[in-house]
Coordinates of C-alpha atoms in Angstrom, one line a residue:
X1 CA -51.5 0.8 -15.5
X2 CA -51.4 3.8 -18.5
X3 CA -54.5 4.6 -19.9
X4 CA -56.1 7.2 -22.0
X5 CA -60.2 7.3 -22.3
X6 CA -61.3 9.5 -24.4
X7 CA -65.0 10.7 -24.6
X8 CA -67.7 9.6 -27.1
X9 CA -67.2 11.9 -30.0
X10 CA -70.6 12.1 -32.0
X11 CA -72.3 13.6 -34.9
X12 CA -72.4 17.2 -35.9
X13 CA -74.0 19.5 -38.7
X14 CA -71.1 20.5 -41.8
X15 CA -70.5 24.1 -40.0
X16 CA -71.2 22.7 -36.4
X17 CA -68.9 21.9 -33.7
X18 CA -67.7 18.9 -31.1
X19 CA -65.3 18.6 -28.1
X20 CA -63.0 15.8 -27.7
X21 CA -61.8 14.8 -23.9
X22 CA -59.5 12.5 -23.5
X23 CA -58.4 11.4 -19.7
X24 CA -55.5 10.1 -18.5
X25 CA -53.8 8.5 -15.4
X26 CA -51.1 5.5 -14.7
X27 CA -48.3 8.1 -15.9
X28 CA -46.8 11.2 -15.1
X29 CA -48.7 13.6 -18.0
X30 CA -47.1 16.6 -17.3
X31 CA -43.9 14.4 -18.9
X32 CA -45.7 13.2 -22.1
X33 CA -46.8 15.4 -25.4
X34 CA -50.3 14.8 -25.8
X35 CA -51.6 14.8 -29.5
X36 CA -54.8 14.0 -31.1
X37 CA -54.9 11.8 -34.6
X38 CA -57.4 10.8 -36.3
X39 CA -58.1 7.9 -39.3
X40 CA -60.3 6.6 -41.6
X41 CA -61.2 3.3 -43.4
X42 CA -58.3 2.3 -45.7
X43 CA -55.7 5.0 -44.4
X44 CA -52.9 5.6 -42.1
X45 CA -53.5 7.5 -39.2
X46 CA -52.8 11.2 -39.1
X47 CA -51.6 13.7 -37.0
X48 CA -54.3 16.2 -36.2
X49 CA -53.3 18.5 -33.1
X50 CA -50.0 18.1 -30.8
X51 CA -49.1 20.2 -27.5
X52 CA -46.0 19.6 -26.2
X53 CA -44.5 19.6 -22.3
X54 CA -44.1 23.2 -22.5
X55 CA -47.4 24.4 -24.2
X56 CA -47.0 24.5 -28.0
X57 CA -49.4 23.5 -30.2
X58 CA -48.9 22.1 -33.6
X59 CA -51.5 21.4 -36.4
X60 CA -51.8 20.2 -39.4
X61 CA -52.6 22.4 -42.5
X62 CA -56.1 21.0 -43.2
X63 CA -57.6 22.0 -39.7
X64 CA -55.3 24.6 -38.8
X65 CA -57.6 27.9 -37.5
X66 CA -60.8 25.2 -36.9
X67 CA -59.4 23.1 -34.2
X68 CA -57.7 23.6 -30.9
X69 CA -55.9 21.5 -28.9
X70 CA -55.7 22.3 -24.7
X71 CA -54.4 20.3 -22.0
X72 CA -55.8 20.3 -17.9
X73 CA -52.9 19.6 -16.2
X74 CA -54.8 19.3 -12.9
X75 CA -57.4 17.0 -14.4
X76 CA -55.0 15.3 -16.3
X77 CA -57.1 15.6 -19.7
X78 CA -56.6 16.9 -23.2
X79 CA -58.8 18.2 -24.8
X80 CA -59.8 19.5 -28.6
X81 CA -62.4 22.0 -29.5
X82 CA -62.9 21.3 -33.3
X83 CA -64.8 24.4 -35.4
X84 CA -66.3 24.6 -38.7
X85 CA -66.5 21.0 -38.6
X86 CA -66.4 19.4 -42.4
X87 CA -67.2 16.1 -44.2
X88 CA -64.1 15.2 -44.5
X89 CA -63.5 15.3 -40.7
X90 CA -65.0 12.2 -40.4
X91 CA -62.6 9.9 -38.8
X92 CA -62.1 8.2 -35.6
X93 CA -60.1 10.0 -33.1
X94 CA -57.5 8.8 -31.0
X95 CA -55.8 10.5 -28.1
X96 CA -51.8 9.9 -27.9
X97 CA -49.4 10.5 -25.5
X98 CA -45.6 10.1 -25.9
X99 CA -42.5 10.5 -23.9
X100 CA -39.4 10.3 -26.0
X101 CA -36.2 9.7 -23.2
X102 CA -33.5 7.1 -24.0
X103 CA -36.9 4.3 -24.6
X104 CA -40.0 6.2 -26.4
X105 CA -43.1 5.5 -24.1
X106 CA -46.3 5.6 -26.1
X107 CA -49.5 5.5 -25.2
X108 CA -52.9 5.2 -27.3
X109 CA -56.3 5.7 -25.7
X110 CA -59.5 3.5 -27.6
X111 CA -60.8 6.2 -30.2
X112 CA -64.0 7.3 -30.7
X113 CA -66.1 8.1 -34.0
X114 CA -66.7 11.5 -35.2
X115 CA -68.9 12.1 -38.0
X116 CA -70.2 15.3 -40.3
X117 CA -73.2 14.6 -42.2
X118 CA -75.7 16.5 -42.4

């Protein structure tokens, strides 16, 4: 069975920094983009951080230069280093992985709550 876990995300300082794991098995990752998004109470979720197959990395504008997206593909993780963390960063976080062949196969780990307070 597919499955994404991702680690328990926390709470950090406005400035500070956190590091998202997410681990996967039941699939083949090496044949899935892995992405992270991220949502908050009343909104749709967003696309924070994708890496594709073949090792490119897409961000969005608002945390593009503060957060980093890196896959293991030994471990089978992702991973996402986030910088110069912000209020507004606040959000739960959920790891993604999706395969797009004849049939998209999507997968969705749990999320986990990240906050910035200080």
């Amino acid at each position: 069975q597919a499955q994404l876990v991702e680690s328990e995300g926390g709470l950090a300082q406005p400035g500070g920094s956190l590091r998202l794991s997410c681990a996967a098995s039941g699939f083949i990752f090496t044949w899935f983009d892995l992405a992270w998004y991220r949502q908050t109470p009343g909104n749709e979720r967003e696309l924070v951080a994708r890496i594709d197959t073949g090792g490119y990395t897409n961000y969005a504008d608002s945390v593009r230069g503060r957060f980093s997206i890196t896959r293991d593909v030994i471990k089978n993780m992702v991973f996402l280093q986030m910088n110069d963390l912000a209020p507004e960063d606040t959000a739960v976080y959920y790891c993604n992985a999706v395969q797009h062949t004849a049939q998209t196969v999507q997968y969705w780990g749990q999320g986990t709550q990240v906050t910035v307070s200080s």
